[in-house]
């Protein structure tokens, strides 16, 4: 399907998927698999056949991607943001629930069923790993990976945790991770936290850590171990794939990006200039560049010329 010319815009039909999702306008609802999908139905007179599903990464909430989801909704796509189970910091939630990669994949599968067979997965960071695991069992129309964990995240997770190859990657070795600094409000099971300077570009005068902190969360160390022990395995990926990396990402390195590009055998790769790992929270200009990159790539691959 790479490089194909497909008709992707049509007049809205109230009996179509857009009409169905429209009746669920801006609703958030839980799944049997514990995730929560927020829907943003297409706006305007034209409706794309392709829906966009935004996952979230290891350290930001799904709400971080809401503005981008709404932007593409305004461009004619049915969109949604998926909040994974097991990340919620609220004491009113089941913060001690056990979350596995298999469980997160099931949540993606349930969300794509809701949005339809022509769903484009847009997945940052840890969400990118989940999206790639999803492709072991199911298919999607296209995949956009943003500062994503690579298919084999062992080396990356060791770097994050500060563990060398001779050290075990287990609950004992990760016990030093608690609820300190910007993650001091976390509750429940031990979580894989990280330093502020690795997530954000804090040099800008407009950066507001307190505002950004409201959108932060963290995966459990148990989930990190599950990712460590279960690399992605599948045959050649025929799903059109765009790989995006931030220029100033201090978590995802070029070797991780190279692994992703080689694994998916894609030539479609973009670097977002002057962007941190969590640019979606600290750099509005980089967020605009991301939207442009996705639009240009999508237009080349899926719009009729």
mmCIF file of C-alpha atoms in Angstrom:
data_model
loop_
_atom_site.group_PDB
_atom_site.id
_atom_site.type_symbol
_atom_site.label_atom_id
_atom_site.label_comp_id
_atom_site.label_asym_id
_atom_site.label_seq_id
_atom_site.Cartn_x
_atom_site.Cartn_y
_atom_site.Cartn_z
ATOM 1 C CA UNK A 1 0.000 0.000 0.000
ATOM 2 C CA UNK A 2 3.014 2.285 0.336
ATOM 3 C CA UNK A 3 2.862 5.120 -2.155
ATOM 4 C CA UNK A 4 -0.580 4.137 -3.415
ATOM 5 C CA UNK A 5 -3.197 6.683 -4.457
ATOM 6 C CA UNK A 6 -6.384 6.088 -2.536
ATOM 7 C CA UNK A 7 -9.544 8.160 -2.323
ATOM 8 C CA UNK A 8 -9.734 9.288 1.293
ATOM 9 C CA UNK A 9 -12.259 12.141 1.363
ATOM 10 C CA UNK A 10 -16.018 11.843 0.948
ATOM 11 C CA UNK A 11 -19.173 13.713 1.835
ATOM 12 C CA UNK A 12 -20.312 13.014 5.365
ATOM 13 C CA UNK A 13 -23.005 10.375 5.667
ATOM 14 C CA UNK A 14 -24.930 10.187 8.949
ATOM 15 C CA UNK A 15 -25.197 6.434 8.522
ATOM 16 C CA UNK A 16 -21.445 6.024 8.049
ATOM 17 C CA UNK A 17 -18.768 5.572 10.693
ATOM 18 C CA UNK A 18 -18.565 9.353 11.005
ATOM 19 C CA UNK A 19 -22.269 9.540 11.755
ATOM 20 C CA UNK A 20 -21.960 6.803 14.333
ATOM 21 C CA UNK A 21 -18.993 8.408 16.060
ATOM 22 C CA UNK A 22 -20.715 11.776 15.788
ATOM 23 C CA UNK A 23 -23.462 10.502 18.046
ATOM 24 C CA UNK A 24 -20.730 9.760 20.586
ATOM 25 C CA UNK A 25 -19.355 13.302 20.306
ATOM 26 C CA UNK A 26 -16.405 13.981 22.596
ATOM 27 C CA UNK A 27 -17.326 11.134 24.916
ATOM 28 C CA UNK A 28 -14.847 9.205 27.029
ATOM 29 C CA UNK A 29 -15.782 5.681 27.874
ATOM 30 C CA UNK A 30 -14.100 2.668 29.481
ATOM 31 C CA UNK A 31 -13.593 -0.651 27.747
ATOM 32 C CA UNK A 32 -13.926 -4.151 29.068
ATOM 33 C CA UNK A 33 -10.138 -4.224 28.737
ATOM 34 C CA UNK A 34 -9.859 -1.260 31.192
ATOM 35 C CA UNK A 35 -8.591 1.394 28.762
ATOM 36 C CA UNK A 36 -10.505 4.602 28.065
ATOM 37 C CA UNK A 37 -11.176 5.980 24.581
ATOM 38 C CA UNK A 38 -12.025 9.656 24.023
ATOM 39 C CA UNK A 39 -13.676 10.273 20.650
ATOM 40 C CA UNK A 40 -13.493 13.395 18.498
ATOM 41 C CA UNK A 41 -15.754 13.023 15.456
ATOM 42 C CA UNK A 42 -14.904 14.551 12.106
ATOM 43 C CA UNK A 43 -15.798 18.195 11.546
ATOM 44 C CA UNK A 44 -16.785 19.995 8.342
ATOM 45 C CA UNK A 45 -18.368 18.883 5.085
ATOM 46 C CA UNK A 46 -15.831 16.221 4.140
ATOM 47 C CA UNK A 47 -15.042 13.022 5.993
ATOM 48 C CA UNK A 48 -11.880 10.991 5.562
ATOM 49 C CA UNK A 49 -12.184 7.241 5.262
ATOM 50 C CA UNK A 50 -9.194 7.088 7.617
ATOM 51 C CA UNK A 51 -9.497 7.472 11.383
ATOM 52 C CA UNK A 52 -6.585 8.565 13.581
ATOM 53 C CA UNK A 53 -6.015 6.884 16.953
ATOM 54 C CA UNK A 54 -3.529 8.600 19.285
ATOM 55 C CA UNK A 55 -1.822 6.501 21.941
ATOM 56 C CA UNK A 56 0.290 8.024 24.712
ATOM 57 C CA UNK A 57 3.816 7.455 25.919
ATOM 58 C CA UNK A 58 5.413 6.341 29.141
ATOM 59 C CA UNK A 59 5.339 9.657 30.979
ATOM 60 C CA UNK A 60 2.462 11.744 29.576
ATOM 61 C CA UNK A 61 -1.286 11.334 29.798
ATOM 62 C CA UNK A 62 -3.567 10.762 26.821
ATOM 63 C CA UNK A 63 -4.900 14.291 27.367
ATOM 64 C CA UNK A 64 -1.540 15.585 26.123
ATOM 65 C CA UNK A 65 -2.572 14.533 22.606
ATOM 66 C CA UNK A 66 -6.122 15.881 22.720
ATOM 67 C CA UNK A 67 -5.317 19.148 20.902
ATOM 68 C CA UNK A 68 -3.592 17.250 18.086
ATOM 69 C CA UNK A 69 -6.506 14.805 17.844
ATOM 70 C CA UNK A 70 -8.935 17.724 17.597
ATOM 71 C CA UNK A 71 -6.772 19.331 14.916
ATOM 72 C CA UNK A 72 -7.035 16.261 12.695
ATOM 73 C CA UNK A 73 -10.723 15.978 13.492
ATOM 74 C CA UNK A 74 -11.086 19.464 12.010
ATOM 75 C CA UNK A 75 -9.270 18.194 8.895
ATOM 76 C CA UNK A 76 -11.998 15.571 8.329
ATOM 77 C CA UNK A 77 -10.797 12.551 10.310
ATOM 78 C CA UNK A 78 -12.614 10.702 13.051
ATOM 79 C CA UNK A 79 -10.033 10.693 15.829
ATOM 80 C CA UNK A 80 -9.578 9.328 19.312
ATOM 81 C CA UNK A 81 -7.117 9.317 22.190
ATOM 82 C CA UNK A 82 -6.626 6.111 24.145
ATOM 83 C CA UNK A 83 -5.733 6.218 27.825
ATOM 84 C CA UNK A 84 -4.041 2.978 28.836
ATOM 85 C CA UNK A 85 -5.016 1.257 32.064
ATOM 86 C CA UNK A 86 -2.508 1.053 34.904
ATOM 87 C CA UNK A 87 -1.089 4.568 34.471
ATOM 88 C CA UNK A 88 -3.658 6.581 36.420
ATOM 89 C CA UNK A 89 -2.273 8.334 39.495
ATOM 90 C CA UNK A 90 -5.599 9.071 41.144
ATOM 91 C CA UNK A 91 -6.229 7.507 44.527
ATOM 92 C CA UNK A 92 -9.829 6.999 43.461
ATOM 93 C CA UNK A 93 -8.723 4.673 40.671
ATOM 94 C CA UNK A 94 -7.368 1.142 40.863
ATOM 95 C CA UNK A 95 -3.755 2.312 40.775
ATOM 96 C CA UNK A 96 -2.536 -1.110 41.861
ATOM 97 C CA UNK A 97 -4.036 -2.937 38.897
ATOM 98 C CA UNK A 98 -1.694 -5.200 36.967
ATOM 99 C CA UNK A 99 -0.947 -3.996 33.438
ATOM 100 C CA UNK A 100 0.845 -6.061 30.808
ATOM 101 C CA UNK A 101 1.860 -5.420 27.214
ATOM 102 C CA UNK A 102 -0.666 -8.048 26.134
ATOM 103 C CA UNK A 103 -3.372 -6.164 28.003
ATOM 104 C CA UNK A 104 -2.416 -2.828 26.416
ATOM 105 C CA UNK A 105 -2.465 -4.425 22.971
ATOM 106 C CA UNK A 106 -6.004 -5.633 23.678
ATOM 107 C CA UNK A 107 -6.989 -2.068 24.556
ATOM 108 C CA UNK A 108 -5.618 -0.835 21.207
ATOM 109 C CA UNK A 109 -7.480 -3.616 19.414
ATOM 110 C CA UNK A 110 -10.749 -2.641 21.062
ATOM 111 C CA UNK A 111 -10.197 1.038 20.195
ATOM 112 C CA UNK A 112 -9.424 0.291 16.533
ATOM 113 C CA UNK A 113 -12.609 -1.774 16.331
ATOM 114 C CA UNK A 114 -14.451 1.344 17.477
ATOM 115 C CA UNK A 115 -12.781 3.622 14.930
ATOM 116 C CA UNK A 116 -12.907 1.217 11.988
ATOM 117 C CA UNK A 117 -10.579 -0.872 9.786
ATOM 118 C CA UNK A 118 -8.864 2.132 8.179
ATOM 119 C CA UNK A 119 -7.319 3.359 11.406
ATOM 120 C CA UNK A 120 -3.946 5.111 11.460
ATOM 121 C CA UNK A 121 -2.091 4.510 14.733
ATOM 122 C CA UNK A 122 -0.135 7.549 15.940
ATOM 123 C CA UNK A 123 2.030 6.378 18.783
ATOM 124 C CA UNK A 124 4.738 8.099 20.852
ATOM 125 C CA UNK A 125 7.339 6.590 23.166
ATOM 126 C CA UNK A 126 6.056 3.506 25.030
ATOM 127 C CA UNK A 127 2.838 3.760 23.026
ATOM 128 C CA UNK A 128 4.965 3.165 19.934
ATOM 129 C CA UNK A 129 6.141 -0.134 21.396
ATOM 130 C CA UNK A 130 2.540 -1.139 22.113
ATOM 131 C CA UNK A 131 1.572 -0.227 18.533
ATOM 132 C CA UNK A 132 4.353 -2.399 17.143
ATOM 133 C CA UNK A 133 3.324 -5.301 19.390
ATOM 134 C CA UNK A 134 -0.212 -4.802 18.088
ATOM 135 C CA UNK A 135 1.047 -5.536 14.565
ATOM 136 C CA UNK A 136 2.118 -9.002 15.669
ATOM 137 C CA UNK A 137 -1.545 -10.012 15.627
ATOM 138 C CA UNK A 138 -3.534 -7.335 13.778
ATOM 139 C CA UNK A 139 -3.210 -4.830 10.984
ATOM 140 C CA UNK A 140 -3.841 -1.093 10.605
ATOM 141 C CA UNK A 141 -3.992 1.289 7.655
ATOM 142 C CA UNK A 142 -0.768 3.054 8.659
ATOM 143 C CA UNK A 143 1.585 3.652 11.562
ATOM 144 C CA UNK A 144 3.238 6.844 12.829
ATOM 145 C CA UNK A 145 5.926 6.331 15.481
ATOM 146 C CA UNK A 146 7.028 9.413 17.448
ATOM 147 C CA UNK A 147 10.122 9.162 19.676
ATOM 148 C CA UNK A 148 9.172 5.517 19.954
ATOM 149 C CA UNK A 149 10.653 2.672 21.932
ATOM 150 C CA UNK A 150 12.341 0.341 19.398
ATOM 151 C CA UNK A 151 11.093 -3.219 18.705
ATOM 152 C CA UNK A 152 13.721 -4.550 21.101
ATOM 153 C CA UNK A 153 13.823 -2.068 23.974
ATOM 154 C CA UNK A 154 16.315 -3.882 26.170
ATOM 155 C CA UNK A 155 19.208 -1.447 25.580
ATOM 156 C CA UNK A 156 16.925 1.589 25.866
ATOM 157 C CA UNK A 157 15.414 0.444 29.161
ATOM 158 C CA UNK A 158 18.871 -0.255 30.559
ATOM 159 C CA UNK A 159 19.915 3.296 29.668
ATOM 160 C CA UNK A 160 16.806 4.746 31.315
ATOM 161 C CA UNK A 161 17.333 2.681 34.463
ATOM 162 C CA UNK A 162 21.110 3.192 34.534
ATOM 163 C CA UNK A 163 21.807 -0.554 34.481
ATOM 164 C CA UNK A 164 24.680 -2.153 32.598
ATOM 165 C CA UNK A 165 24.501 -5.456 30.723
ATOM 166 C CA UNK A 166 25.844 -7.397 33.690
ATOM 167 C CA UNK A 167 23.008 -6.279 35.953
ATOM 168 C CA UNK A 168 19.630 -7.957 36.108
ATOM 169 C CA UNK A 169 16.643 -5.961 34.904
ATOM 170 C CA UNK A 170 14.102 -6.897 37.562
ATOM 171 C CA UNK A 171 12.028 -5.495 40.430
ATOM 172 C CA UNK A 172 15.019 -5.548 42.773
ATOM 173 C CA UNK A 173 17.300 -3.610 40.427
ATOM 174 C CA UNK A 174 14.511 -1.098 39.725
ATOM 175 C CA UNK A 175 13.647 -0.613 43.383
ATOM 176 C CA UNK A 176 15.553 2.700 43.446
ATOM 177 C CA UNK A 177 12.733 4.233 41.414
ATOM 178 C CA UNK A 178 10.217 5.799 43.705
ATOM 179 C CA UNK A 179 8.037 8.883 43.661
ATOM 180 C CA UNK A 180 10.509 11.759 43.740
ATOM 181 C CA UNK A 181 10.800 15.104 42.008
ATOM 182 C CA UNK A 182 8.087 15.816 39.448
ATOM 183 C CA UNK A 183 6.591 12.371 40.092
ATOM 184 C CA UNK A 184 6.213 12.857 43.858
ATOM 185 C CA UNK A 185 2.418 12.599 43.626
ATOM 186 C CA UNK A 186 2.433 9.073 42.189
ATOM 187 C CA UNK A 187 0.689 6.365 44.168
ATOM 188 C CA UNK A 188 0.307 2.605 43.997
ATOM 189 C CA UNK A 189 2.863 0.216 42.587
ATOM 190 C CA UNK A 190 6.532 1.206 41.966
ATOM 191 C CA UNK A 191 6.870 3.189 38.746
ATOM 192 C CA UNK A 192 9.651 3.887 36.276
ATOM 193 C CA UNK A 193 10.247 7.612 36.740
ATOM 194 C CA UNK A 194 12.747 9.834 34.951
ATOM 195 C CA UNK A 195 14.540 13.175 35.344
ATOM 196 C CA UNK A 196 12.812 16.377 34.215
ATOM 197 C CA UNK A 197 15.689 17.465 31.975
ATOM 198 C CA UNK A 198 15.389 14.264 29.940
ATOM 199 C CA UNK A 199 11.705 14.818 29.235
ATOM 200 C CA UNK A 200 11.612 18.536 28.503
ATOM 201 C CA UNK A 201 13.605 21.397 27.080
ATOM 202 C CA UNK A 202 13.609 23.483 30.249
ATOM 203 C CA UNK A 203 15.821 26.219 28.781
ATOM 204 C CA UNK A 204 12.926 28.157 27.255
ATOM 205 C CA UNK A 205 11.610 31.121 29.223
ATOM 206 C CA UNK A 206 8.021 30.059 28.517
ATOM 207 C CA UNK A 207 8.376 26.568 29.987
ATOM 208 C CA UNK A 208 5.980 26.009 32.893
ATOM 209 C CA UNK A 209 6.874 22.860 34.824
ATOM 210 C CA UNK A 210 3.851 23.132 37.097
ATOM 211 C CA UNK A 211 1.520 23.186 34.105
ATOM 212 C CA UNK A 212 3.333 20.292 32.423
ATOM 213 C CA UNK A 213 3.324 18.264 35.628
ATOM 214 C CA UNK A 214 -0.464 18.023 35.523
ATOM 215 C CA UNK A 215 -0.112 15.913 32.370
ATOM 216 C CA UNK A 216 2.524 13.514 33.705
ATOM 217 C CA UNK A 217 2.276 9.913 34.830
ATOM 218 C CA UNK A 218 4.560 6.882 34.725
ATOM 219 C CA UNK A 219 4.432 3.163 33.913
ATOM 220 C CA UNK A 220 4.907 0.575 36.615
ATOM 221 C CA UNK A 221 8.299 -1.064 36.840
ATOM 222 C CA UNK A 222 6.486 -4.363 36.233
ATOM 223 C CA UNK A 223 5.310 -3.090 32.836
ATOM 224 C CA UNK A 224 8.864 -1.967 32.004
ATOM 225 C CA UNK A 225 10.103 -5.473 32.804
ATOM 226 C CA UNK A 226 7.374 -6.959 30.597
ATOM 227 C CA UNK A 227 8.514 -4.759 27.691
ATOM 228 C CA UNK A 228 12.130 -5.730 28.378
ATOM 229 C CA UNK A 229 11.299 -9.439 28.207
ATOM 230 C CA UNK A 230 8.948 -9.332 25.204
ATOM 231 C CA UNK A 231 10.488 -7.715 22.119
ATOM 232 C CA UNK A 232 8.409 -7.255 18.975
ATOM 233 C CA UNK A 233 8.431 -10.184 16.528
ATOM 234 C CA UNK A 234 6.587 -10.351 13.207
ATOM 235 C CA UNK A 235 7.144 -10.845 9.499
ATOM 236 C CA UNK A 236 7.969 -7.944 7.180
ATOM 237 C CA UNK A 237 5.717 -5.008 7.975
ATOM 238 C CA UNK A 238 3.715 -3.973 4.912
ATOM 239 C CA UNK A 239 2.010 -1.182 6.841
ATOM 240 C CA UNK A 240 3.084 2.289 5.636
ATOM 241 C CA UNK A 241 5.187 3.632 8.491
ATOM 242 C CA UNK A 242 6.420 7.135 9.318
ATOM 243 C CA UNK A 243 9.194 7.450 11.910
ATOM 244 C CA UNK A 244 9.529 10.774 13.736
ATOM 245 C CA UNK A 245 12.254 11.760 16.186
ATOM 246 C CA UNK A 246 12.873 14.941 18.144
ATOM 247 C CA UNK A 247 16.211 16.629 17.515
ATOM 248 C CA UNK A 248 16.820 17.204 21.237
ATOM 249 C CA UNK A 249 15.381 13.955 22.575
ATOM 250 C CA UNK A 250 17.531 12.802 25.501
ATOM 251 C CA UNK A 251 15.792 9.446 25.834
ATOM 252 C CA UNK A 252 15.447 8.027 22.310
ATOM 253 C CA UNK A 253 18.838 7.955 20.584
ATOM 254 C CA UNK A 254 19.691 7.684 16.912
ATOM 255 C CA UNK A 255 20.529 3.982 17.316
ATOM 256 C CA UNK A 256 16.944 3.387 18.489
ATOM 257 C CA UNK A 257 15.586 5.236 15.446
ATOM 258 C CA UNK A 258 17.867 3.270 13.124
ATOM 259 C CA UNK A 259 16.569 0.007 14.593
ATOM 260 C CA UNK A 260 12.970 1.092 14.017
ATOM 261 C CA UNK A 261 13.650 2.180 10.420
ATOM 262 C CA UNK A 262 15.446 -1.086 9.606
ATOM 263 C CA UNK A 263 12.797 -3.218 11.291
ATOM 264 C CA UNK A 264 9.934 -1.629 9.360
ATOM 265 C CA UNK A 265 11.977 -1.171 6.170
ATOM 266 C CA UNK A 266 10.719 2.357 5.731
ATOM 267 C CA UNK A 267 12.371 5.348 4.111
ATOM 268 C CA UNK A 268 9.910 7.768 5.660
ATOM 269 C CA UNK A 269 11.679 9.448 8.568
ATOM 270 C CA UNK A 270 11.399 13.016 9.876
ATOM 271 C CA UNK A 271 13.282 14.946 12.547
ATOM 272 C CA UNK A 272 11.455 17.671 14.467
ATOM 273 C CA UNK A 273 13.900 20.535 15.048
ATOM 274 C CA UNK A 274 14.471 22.028 18.510
ATOM 275 C CA UNK A 275 12.112 19.491 20.073
ATOM 276 C CA UNK A 276 12.415 17.537 23.327
ATOM 277 C CA UNK A 277 11.065 14.076 24.077
ATOM 278 C CA UNK A 278 7.815 15.571 25.392
ATOM 279 C CA UNK A 279 7.638 18.504 22.973
ATOM 280 C CA UNK A 280 3.873 17.983 22.859
ATOM 281 C CA UNK A 281 3.826 19.632 26.318
ATOM 282 C CA UNK A 282 6.612 22.215 26.108
ATOM 283 C CA UNK A 283 6.912 23.365 22.487
ATOM 284 C CA UNK A 284 3.818 24.500 20.532
ATOM 285 C CA UNK A 285 5.910 25.216 17.416
ATOM 286 C CA UNK A 286 7.243 21.646 17.389
ATOM 287 C CA UNK A 287 3.675 20.364 17.757
ATOM 288 C CA UNK A 288 2.733 22.332 14.628
ATOM 289 C CA UNK A 289 5.729 20.819 12.808
ATOM 290 C CA UNK A 290 4.536 17.360 13.840
ATOM 291 C CA UNK A 291 1.088 17.991 12.381
ATOM 292 C CA UNK A 292 2.626 19.222 9.136
ATOM 293 C CA UNK A 293 4.885 16.168 8.905
ATOM 294 C CA UNK A 294 1.956 13.789 9.380
ATOM 295 C CA UNK A 295 -0.234 15.700 6.908
ATOM 296 C CA UNK A 296 2.453 15.757 4.206
ATOM 297 C CA UNK A 297 3.249 12.071 4.624
ATOM 298 C CA UNK A 298 -0.407 11.080 4.716
ATOM 299 C CA UNK A 299 -1.109 13.147 1.601
ATOM 300 C CA UNK A 300 1.713 11.462 -0.334
ATOM 301 C CA UNK A 301 0.566 7.977 0.608
ATOM 302 C CA UNK A 302 -3.199 8.126 0.768
ATOM 303 C CA UNK A 303 -4.705 11.106 -1.052
ATOM 304 C CA UNK A 304 -5.764 11.029 -4.698
ATOM 305 C CA UNK A 305 -3.701 13.361 -6.808
#
